[in-house]
Amino acid sequence: MSLKPAVIAGIGSYVPERVLSNEDLEQIVDTTDEWIVSHTGIKERRIASDDQATSDLAIEASRAALEDAGMSADDLDFVLCPTVTPDHLFPSTANLVQAGLGAHNDMAAFDLLSGCTGFVYGLHVARQFIATGEMEAVLVVASEKLTSITDWTDRSTCVLFGDGAGAAIVTAGEGEPSEKGLIGFVVESYGEHGHLLDVPAGGSRRPLDAEGLANHENCLHMNGPEVFKLAVRGVPEVAEKAIARAGMTNSDIDWVIMHQANLRIIDAAARRLDIPDERMIVNVQKFGNTSGASTAIALDEAYRDGRLQPGDNILLVGFGAGFSLGAGVLRWGL
Ligand code: ACO
């Protein structure tokens, strides 16, 4: 079977209007702007309103991506929604996005739970359906309302996260799959480290009860220093594998977009990969960690401000809950 190139036909993103600054957080927990900036690089993040759920953010980003692609929701064959903060456990957020976009029913729709690697994992999955010719258009929309699982009494985590969504429409291109669109992807799982970053209660292992609620076990818990060590080691390794799978070397990469979790992790990984600062796309200062949506939001920002040029090779790298790791090289806009 000959495979088709999977290309990005359009992208879009959405972040809520409300800004939560480090100074605002100083009023909530015992922290300082100086600590947050020096340990994470984050200055501010966006917070969804009480009546905005993850699917609402996803629908806004999806509409922007459809408009960018010049397509309608009825052109889609599949809505794939990477998220760790679904509106409900079920129905899936992807089902809600399909309905919210007013799309037809003759399509697949499901969520994908791979933490902060969400957008990268999502592109990799979409690519399979497009490459084989099974589908013609897949909407990958990574969306998170992380502030809905944030423990606002835990200063070691509540300063890190923000809300937002990023979407891409993946379609089939002409020519060689090794030369266009989503070229080389690698996804990995380190389940043995899953306990380092979790929501302890609310699942079948530990249904939420009054004690769990009192201990904020329905919120995100993280062993920050251990996650930091894993990320600094794993991100360059998976990035190098994806670059090799794309048949390239580091010097062929024009732009790098890593999961926007922490500027120190991004800087350390860039040094290990020998990528100069001017080739790094970074916006963690403005949006904090938006989990699976972060790479998509940064990609959209760089596209819309004119940094990305046709033919540019872009490396996306994700790491997060699972523990999941993933990286992919895409050639922009050919
Ligand atoms: N303000 C002030 N002090 C703080 C804060 C805060 N917000 N948070 C922690 N501290 C204190 C701690 O209490 C500790 O004090 P102590 O020494 O008196 O006990 C001190 O700062 C150092 O704490 P550490 O946790 O060791 O701080 P570290 O330098 O490791 O930074 C951080 C913490 C930023 C969380 C870092 O570990 C990190 O970035 N880890 C990776 C997190 C990450 O990337 N997660 C995302 C991946 S997955 C996903 O995106 C969902």
GROMACS .gro file of C-alpha atoms and ligand atoms in nm:
model
  385
    1MET     CA    1   0.000   0.000   0.000
    2SER     CA    2   0.140   0.342  -0.087
    3LEU     CA    3   0.115   0.592   0.197
    4LYS     CA    4   0.004   0.953   0.162
    5PRO     CA    5   0.170   1.250   0.331
    6ALA     CA    6  -0.032   1.385   0.623
    7VAL     CA    7  -0.021   1.766   0.611
    8ILE     CA    8  -0.157   2.043   0.830
    9ALA     CA    9  -0.427   2.225   0.634
   10GLY     CA   10  -0.510   2.477   0.907
   11ILE     CA   11  -0.445   2.560   1.269
   12GLY     CA   12  -0.605   2.771   1.540
   13SER     CA   13  -0.597   2.833   1.912
   14TYR     CA   14  -0.795   2.993   2.188
   15VAL     CA   15  -0.705   3.119   2.535
   16PRO     CA   16  -0.956   3.265   2.781
   17GLU     CA   17  -0.954   3.643   2.835
   18ARG     CA   18  -0.895   3.646   3.211
   19VAL     CA   19  -0.528   3.687   3.306
   20LEU     CA   20  -0.395   3.557   3.638
   21SER     CA   21  -0.060   3.720   3.711
   22ASN     CA   22   0.209   3.615   3.954
   23GLU     CA   23   0.113   3.919   4.161
   24ASP     CA   24  -0.244   3.784   4.177
   25LEU     CA   25  -0.106   3.450   4.299
   26GLU     CA   26   0.088   3.628   4.576
   27GLN     CA   27  -0.257   3.708   4.721
   28ILE     CA   28  -0.365   3.340   4.711
   29VAL     CA   29  -0.061   3.141   4.834
   30ASP     CA   30   0.274   3.210   5.001
   31THR     CA   31   0.475   3.282   4.687
   32THR     CA   32   0.646   3.565   4.501
   33ASP     CA   33   0.677   3.678   4.143
   34GLU     CA   34   1.053   3.643   4.183
   35TRP     CA   35   1.026   3.273   4.290
   36ILE     CA   36   0.785   3.183   4.011
   37VAL     CA   37   0.987   3.358   3.738
   38SER     CA   38   1.322   3.223   3.856
   39HIS     CA   39   1.196   2.863   3.893
   40THR     CA   40   0.960   2.844   3.593
   41GLY     CA   41   0.982   3.150   3.365
   42ILE     CA   42   0.605   3.202   3.399
   43LYS     CA   43   0.476   3.560   3.440
   44GLU     CA   44   0.104   3.506   3.386
   45ARG     CA   45  -0.152   3.251   3.269
   46ARG     CA   46  -0.511   3.253   3.137
   47ILE     CA   47  -0.803   3.126   3.342
   48ALA     CA   48  -1.132   3.004   3.196
   49SER     CA   49  -1.452   3.148   3.340
   50ASP     CA   50  -1.677   2.933   3.560
   51ASP     CA   51  -1.916   2.869   3.273
   52GLN     CA   52  -1.642   2.772   3.023
   53ALA     CA   53  -1.562   2.400   3.006
   54THR     CA   54  -1.284   2.228   2.812
   55SER     CA   55  -1.513   2.165   2.512
   56ASP     CA   56  -1.598   2.537   2.492
   57LEU     CA   57  -1.227   2.624   2.460
   58ALA     CA   58  -1.185   2.340   2.209
   59ILE     CA   59  -1.474   2.460   1.993
   60GLU     CA   60  -1.325   2.812   1.969
   61ALA     CA   61  -0.983   2.674   1.866
   62SER     CA   62  -1.145   2.430   1.620
   63ARG     CA   63  -1.347   2.704   1.451
   64ALA     CA   64  -1.027   2.906   1.404
   65ALA     CA   65  -0.848   2.603   1.254
   66LEU     CA   66  -1.139   2.525   1.019
   67GLU     CA   67  -1.146   2.887   0.905
   68ASP     CA   68  -0.770   2.880   0.847
   69ALA     CA   69  -0.808   2.563   0.640
   70GLY     CA   70  -1.106   2.703   0.446
   71MET     CA   71  -1.309   2.401   0.554
   72SER     CA   72  -1.638   2.337   0.729
   73ALA     CA   73  -1.705   2.095   1.014
   74ASP     CA   74  -1.886   1.872   0.768
   75ASP     CA   75  -1.556   1.811   0.588
   76LEU     CA   76  -1.421   1.626   0.894
   77ASP     CA   77  -1.398   1.248   0.934
   78PHE     CA   78  -1.273   1.245   1.291
   79VAL     CA   79  -1.257   1.471   1.595
   80LEU     CA   80  -0.972   1.369   1.826
   81CYS     CA   81  -0.948   1.556   2.154
   82PRO     CA   82  -0.637   1.512   2.366
   83THR     CA   83  -0.728   1.630   2.718
   84VAL     CA   84  -0.678   1.545   3.085
   85THR     CA   85  -0.960   1.775   3.190
   86PRO     CA   86  -1.263   1.645   2.995
   87ASP     CA   87  -1.601   1.814   3.056
   88HIS     CA   88  -1.717   1.476   3.193
   89LEU     CA   89  -1.565   1.129   3.208
   90PHE     CA   90  -1.822   1.055   2.941
   91PRO     CA   91  -1.951   1.157   2.694
   92SER     CA   92  -1.609   1.233   2.556
   93THR     CA   93  -1.513   1.595   2.498
   94ALA     CA   94  -1.459   1.506   2.132
   95ASN     CA   95  -1.826   1.406   2.104
   96LEU     CA   96  -1.924   1.742   2.254
   97VAL     CA   97  -1.696   1.926   2.011
   98GLN     CA   98  -1.848   1.739   1.715
   99ALA     CA   99  -2.196   1.840   1.831
  100GLY     CA  100  -2.088   2.194   1.919
  101LEU     CA  101  -1.942   2.246   1.573
  102GLY     CA  102  -2.272   2.124   1.426
  103ALA     CA  103  -2.088   1.854   1.231
  104HIS     CA  104  -2.249   1.548   1.072
  105ASN     CA  105  -2.261   1.213   1.254
  106ASP     CA  106  -2.069   1.002   1.003
  107MET     CA  107  -1.739   1.045   1.183
  108ALA     CA  108  -1.525   0.915   1.468
  109ALA     CA  109  -1.491   1.120   1.787
  110PHE     CA  110  -1.296   1.028   2.096
  111ASP     CA  111  -1.061   1.165   2.358
  112LEU     CA  112  -0.697   1.079   2.406
  113LEU     CA  113  -0.539   1.087   2.750
  114SER     CA  114  -0.166   1.137   2.724
  115GLY     CA  115  -0.115   1.439   2.949
  116CYS     CA  116   0.104   1.716   2.824
  117THR     CA  117   0.212   1.508   2.524
  118GLY     CA  118  -0.150   1.535   2.401
  119PHE     CA  119  -0.108   1.737   2.083
  120VAL     CA  120   0.200   1.540   1.972
  121TYR     CA  121   0.030   1.204   2.039
  122GLY     CA  122  -0.282   1.338   1.864
  123LEU     CA  123  -0.096   1.436   1.547
  124HIS     CA  124   0.071   1.095   1.544
  125VAL     CA  125  -0.267   0.917   1.563
  126ALA     CA  126  -0.425   1.144   1.300
  127ARG     CA  127  -0.132   1.078   1.070
  128GLN     CA  128  -0.205   0.704   1.062
  129PHE     CA  129  -0.563   0.749   0.940
  130ILE     CA  130  -0.457   1.001   0.676
  131ALA     CA  131  -0.149   0.812   0.555
  132THR     CA  132  -0.346   0.493   0.490
  133GLY     CA  133  -0.625   0.679   0.309
  134GLU     CA  134  -0.880   0.567   0.568
  135MET     CA  135  -0.979   0.929   0.634
  136GLU     CA  136  -0.947   1.262   0.453
  137ALA     CA  137  -0.964   1.518   0.733
  138VAL     CA  138  -0.892   1.481   1.105
  139LEU     CA  139  -0.938   1.758   1.360
  140VAL     CA  140  -0.688   1.727   1.645
  141VAL     CA  141  -0.795   1.966   1.919
  142ALA     CA  142  -0.597   1.960   2.243
  143SER     CA  143  -0.787   2.146   2.510
  144GLU     CA  144  -0.742   2.191   2.883
  145LYS     CA  145  -0.912   2.362   3.172
  146LEU     CA  146  -0.633   2.268   3.412
  147THR     CA  147  -0.753   2.525   3.663
  148SER     CA  148  -1.050   2.290   3.723
  149ILE     CA  149  -0.812   2.035   3.882
  150THR     CA  150  -0.570   2.283   4.039
  151ASP     CA  151  -0.524   2.273   4.416
  152TRP     CA  152  -0.525   2.644   4.498
  153THR     CA  153  -0.376   2.572   4.843
  154ASP     CA  154  -0.064   2.400   4.700
  155ARG     CA  155   0.191   2.665   4.603
  156SER     CA  156   0.418   2.408   4.442
  157THR     CA  157   0.162   2.335   4.166
  158CYS     CA  158  -0.098   2.614   4.148
  159VAL     CA  159   0.151   2.865   4.008
  160LEU     CA  160   0.230   2.644   3.708
  161PHE     CA  161  -0.091   2.591   3.512
  162GLY     CA  162  -0.325   2.776   3.277
  163ASP     CA  163  -0.618   2.707   3.044
  164GLY     CA  164  -0.629   2.701   2.664
  165ALA     CA  165  -0.680   2.502   2.345
  166GLY     CA  166  -0.500   2.448   2.016
  167ALA     CA  167  -0.626   2.273   1.704
  168ALA     CA  168  -0.493   2.143   1.374
  169ILE     CA  169  -0.672   1.999   1.072
  170VAL     CA  170  -0.471   1.712   0.925
  171THR     CA  171  -0.542   1.620   0.563
  172ALA     CA  172  -0.374   1.424   0.284
  173GLY     CA  173  -0.118   1.596   0.063
  174GLU     CA  174   0.038   1.503  -0.267
  175GLY     CA  175   0.381   1.344  -0.307
  176GLU     CA  176   0.617   1.163  -0.075
  177PRO     CA  177   0.529   1.118   0.297
  178SER     CA  178   0.898   1.160   0.384
  179GLU     CA  179   0.905   1.510   0.237
  180LYS     CA  180   0.584   1.678   0.348
  181GLY     CA  181   0.376   1.748   0.653
  182LEU     CA  182   0.408   1.517   0.955
  183ILE     CA  183   0.734   1.345   0.866
  184GLY     CA  184   0.887   1.161   1.162
  185PHE     CA  185   0.713   1.089   1.493
  186VAL     CA  186   0.813   0.890   1.803
  187VAL     CA  187   0.584   0.828   2.101
  188GLU     CA  188   0.686   0.660   2.426
  189SER     CA  189   0.535   0.551   2.760
  190TYR     CA  190   0.706   0.531   3.099
  191GLY     CA  191   0.411   0.397   3.299
  192GLU     CA  192   0.637   0.298   3.588
  193HIS     CA  193   0.669   0.669   3.671
  194GLY     CA  194   0.294   0.740   3.653
  195HIS     CA  195   0.266   0.808   4.026
  196LEU     CA  196   0.487   1.119   3.994
  197LEU     CA  197   0.204   1.318   3.840
  198ASP     CA  198  -0.156   1.216   3.902
  199VAL     CA  199  -0.505   1.295   4.023
  200PRO     CA  200  -0.524   1.046   4.312
  201ALA     CA  201  -0.901   1.018   4.362
  202GLY     CA  202  -1.209   1.016   4.140
  203GLY     CA  203  -1.132   0.705   3.934
  204SER     CA  204  -1.211   0.338   3.987
  205ARG     CA  205  -0.899   0.285   4.201
  206ARG     CA  206  -1.010   0.542   4.452
  207PRO     CA  207  -1.361   0.683   4.402
  208LEU     CA  208  -1.391   1.035   4.540
  209ASP     CA  209  -1.527   1.047   4.894
  210ALA     CA  210  -1.547   1.316   5.160
  211GLU     CA  211  -1.196   1.239   5.286
  212GLY     CA  212  -1.048   1.260   4.936
  213LEU     CA  213  -1.226   1.589   4.877
  214ALA     CA  214  -1.099   1.731   5.207
  215ASN     CA  215  -0.743   1.632   5.109
  216HIS     CA  216  -0.781   1.781   4.759
  217GLU     CA  217  -0.719   1.439   4.606
  218ASN     CA  218  -0.948   1.529   4.318
  219CYS     CA  219  -0.674   1.775   4.213
  220LEU     CA  220  -0.344   1.738   4.033
  221HIS     CA  221  -0.056   1.617   4.250
  222MET     CA  222   0.302   1.628   4.129
  223ASN     CA  223   0.647   1.542   4.252
  224GLY     CA  224   0.802   1.844   4.078
  225PRO     CA  225   1.172   1.770   4.128
  226GLU     CA  226   1.139   1.408   4.003
  227VAL     CA  227   0.930   1.516   3.703
  228PHE     CA  228   1.193   1.781   3.632
  229LYS     CA  229   1.472   1.520   3.625
  230LEU     CA  230   1.274   1.287   3.398
  231ALA     CA  231   1.190   1.568   3.158
  232VAL     CA  232   1.544   1.702   3.132
  233ARG     CA  233   1.668   1.353   3.044
  234GLY     CA  234   1.375   1.231   2.832
  235VAL     CA  235   1.298   1.536   2.620
  236PRO     CA  236   1.632   1.552   2.433
  237GLU     CA  237   1.635   1.172   2.391
  238VAL     CA  238   1.291   1.150   2.230
  239ALA     CA  239   1.362   1.463   2.024
  240GLU     CA  240   1.677   1.309   1.879
  241LYS     CA  241   1.488   0.989   1.793
  242ALA     CA  242   1.222   1.187   1.603
  243ILE     CA  243   1.484   1.390   1.416
  244ALA     CA  244   1.658   1.066   1.315
  245ARG     CA  245   1.328   0.907   1.211
  246ALA     CA  246   1.265   1.210   0.989
  247GLY     CA  247   1.603   1.142   0.824
  248MET     CA  248   1.744   1.471   0.953
  249THR     CA  249   2.007   1.605   1.189
  250ASN     CA  250   1.965   1.877   1.453
  251SER     CA  251   2.097   2.142   1.214
  252ASP     CA  252   1.808   2.071   0.972
  253ILE     CA  253   1.556   2.186   1.235
  254ASP     CA  254   1.442   2.547   1.187
  255TRP     CA  255   1.213   2.571   1.489
  256VAL     CA  256   1.170   2.378   1.812
  257ILE     CA  257   0.849   2.385   2.015
  258MET     CA  258   0.875   2.195   2.342
  259HIS     CA  259   0.594   2.142   2.588
  260GLN     CA  260   0.565   2.478   2.761
  261ALA     CA  261   0.596   2.364   3.123
  262ASN     CA  262   0.902   2.535   3.256
  263LEU     CA  263   1.163   2.760   3.097
  264ARG     CA  264   1.444   2.583   3.283
  265ILE     CA  265   1.348   2.247   3.129
  266ILE     CA  266   1.319   2.407   2.783
  267ASP     CA  267   1.661   2.577   2.820
  268ALA     CA  268   1.831   2.261   2.948
  269ALA     CA  269   1.688   2.048   2.665
  270ALA     CA  270   1.781   2.310   2.403
  271ARG     CA  271   2.141   2.306   2.529
  272ARG     CA  272   2.155   1.925   2.520
  273LEU     CA  273   2.022   1.934   2.161
  274ASP     CA  274   2.255   2.222   2.068
  275ILE     CA  275   1.964   2.434   1.940
  276PRO     CA  276   2.030   2.811   1.962
  277ASP     CA  277   1.778   3.031   2.147
  278GLU     CA  278   1.663   3.206   1.829
  279ARG     CA  279   1.526   2.875   1.696
  280MET     CA  280   1.321   2.805   2.011
  281ILE     CA  281   0.953   2.904   2.014
  282VAL     CA  282   0.862   2.981   2.374
  283ASN     CA  283   0.549   3.138   2.522
  284VAL     CA  284   0.534   2.979   2.869
  285GLN     CA  285   0.583   3.330   3.014
  286LYS     CA  286   0.234   3.432   2.895
  287PHE     CA  287   0.028   3.115   2.928
  288GLY     CA  288   0.197   2.888   3.185
  289ASN     CA  289   0.158   2.516   3.138
  290THR     CA  290  -0.155   2.438   2.933
  291SER     CA  291  -0.072   2.065   2.925
  292GLY     CA  292  -0.153   1.890   2.596
  293ALA     CA  293  -0.253   2.220   2.433
  294SER     CA  294   0.076   2.402   2.491
  295THR     CA  295   0.264   2.295   2.178
  296ALA     CA  296  -0.044   2.364   1.963
  297ILE     CA  297  -0.093   2.712   2.106
  298ALA     CA  298   0.276   2.796   2.052
  299LEU     CA  299   0.266   2.660   1.695
  300ASP     CA  300  -0.039   2.872   1.615
  301GLU     CA  301   0.118   3.183   1.767
  302ALA     CA  302   0.437   3.140   1.560
  303TYR     CA  303   0.231   3.079   1.244
  304ARG     CA  304   0.013   3.385   1.294
  305ASP     CA  305   0.301   3.621   1.374
  306GLY     CA  306   0.480   3.515   1.055
  307ARG     CA  307   0.775   3.325   1.201
  308LEU     CA  308   0.693   2.999   1.020
  309GLN     CA  309   0.780   2.992   0.652
  310PRO     CA  310   0.689   2.729   0.390
  311GLY     CA  311   0.947   2.450   0.399
  312ASP     CA  312   1.055   2.513   0.759
  313ASN     CA  313   1.123   2.198   0.962
  314ILE     CA  314   0.955   2.219   1.303
  315LEU     CA  315   1.029   1.986   1.592
  316LEU     CA  316   0.747   1.939   1.845
  317VAL     CA  317   0.826   1.771   2.178
  318GLY     CA  318   0.586   1.675   2.455
  319PHE     CA  319   0.627   1.519   2.799
  320GLY     CA  320   0.379   1.475   3.078
  321ALA     CA  321   0.142   1.262   3.279
  322GLY     CA  322   0.163   0.893   3.210
  323PHE     CA  323   0.456   0.933   3.207
  324SER     CA  324   0.433   1.007   2.834
  325LEU     CA  325   0.692   1.137   2.592
  326GLY     CA  326   0.660   1.216   2.224
  327ALA     CA  327   0.826   1.414   1.948
  328GLY     CA  328   0.760   1.479   1.584
  329VAL     CA  329   0.914   1.666   1.294
  330LEU     CA  330   0.679   1.842   1.058
  331ARG     CA  331   0.763   2.033   0.743
  332TRP     CA  332   0.555   2.346   0.731
  333GLY     CA  333   0.322   2.453   0.457
  334LEU     CA  334   0.442   2.275   0.144
  335ACO     N1  335   0.668   2.985   4.582
  335ACO     C1  336   0.767   2.989   4.675
  335ACO     N2  337   0.831   2.880   4.715
  335ACO     C2  338   0.794   2.762   4.663
  335ACO     C3  339   0.692   2.751   4.569
  335ACO     C4  340   0.627   2.870   4.527
  335ACO     N3  341   0.530   2.872   4.435
  335ACO     N4  342   0.677   2.620   4.534
  335ACO     C5  343   0.766   2.552   4.604
  335ACO     N5  344   0.837   2.637   4.684
  335ACO     C6  345   0.944   2.606   4.777
  335ACO     C7  346   0.936   2.465   4.830
  335ACO     O1  347   0.848   2.460   4.941
  335ACO     C8  348   1.079   2.440   4.869
  335ACO     O2  349   1.104   2.502   4.993
  335ACO     P1  350   1.193   2.427   5.103
  335ACO     O3  351   1.329   2.411   5.040
  335ACO     O4  352   1.190   2.521   5.219
  335ACO     O5  353   1.125   2.296   5.128
  335ACO     C9  354   1.158   2.517   4.764
  335ACO     O6  355   1.067   2.612   4.707
  335ACO    C10  356   1.213   2.428   4.654
  335ACO     O7  357   1.109   2.342   4.610
  335ACO     P2  358   1.130   2.242   4.493
  335ACO     O8  359   1.003   2.170   4.466
  335ACO     O9  360   1.254   2.163   4.515
  335ACO    O10  361   1.156   2.347   4.377
  335ACO     P3  362   1.214   2.324   4.235
  335ACO    O11  363   1.332   2.407   4.218
  335ACO    O12  364   1.223   2.179   4.199
  335ACO    O13  365   1.098   2.387   4.145
  335ACO    C11  366   0.913   2.313   4.014
  335ACO    C12  367   0.967   2.336   4.152
  335ACO    C13  368   0.908   2.448   3.942
  335ACO    C14  369   0.775   2.254   4.023
  335ACO    C15  370   1.010   2.220   3.938
  335ACO    O14  371   1.033   2.104   4.017
  335ACO    C16  372   0.955   2.177   3.808
  335ACO    O15  373   0.940   2.257   3.717
  335ACO     N6  374   0.929   2.047   3.789
  335ACO    C17  375   0.878   1.996   3.667
  335ACO    C18  376   0.735   2.024   3.662
  335ACO    C19  377   0.684   2.008   3.524
  335ACO    O16  378   0.748   2.041   3.427
  335ACO     N7  379   0.567   1.959   3.516
  335ACO    C20  380   0.504   1.952   3.396
  335ACO    C21  381   0.515   1.819   3.332
  335ACO     S1  382   0.371   1.743   3.324
  335ACO    C22  383   0.253   1.849   3.301
  335ACO    O17  384   0.274   1.944   3.233
  335ACO    C23  385   0.119   1.831   3.368
   0.00000   0.00000   0.00000
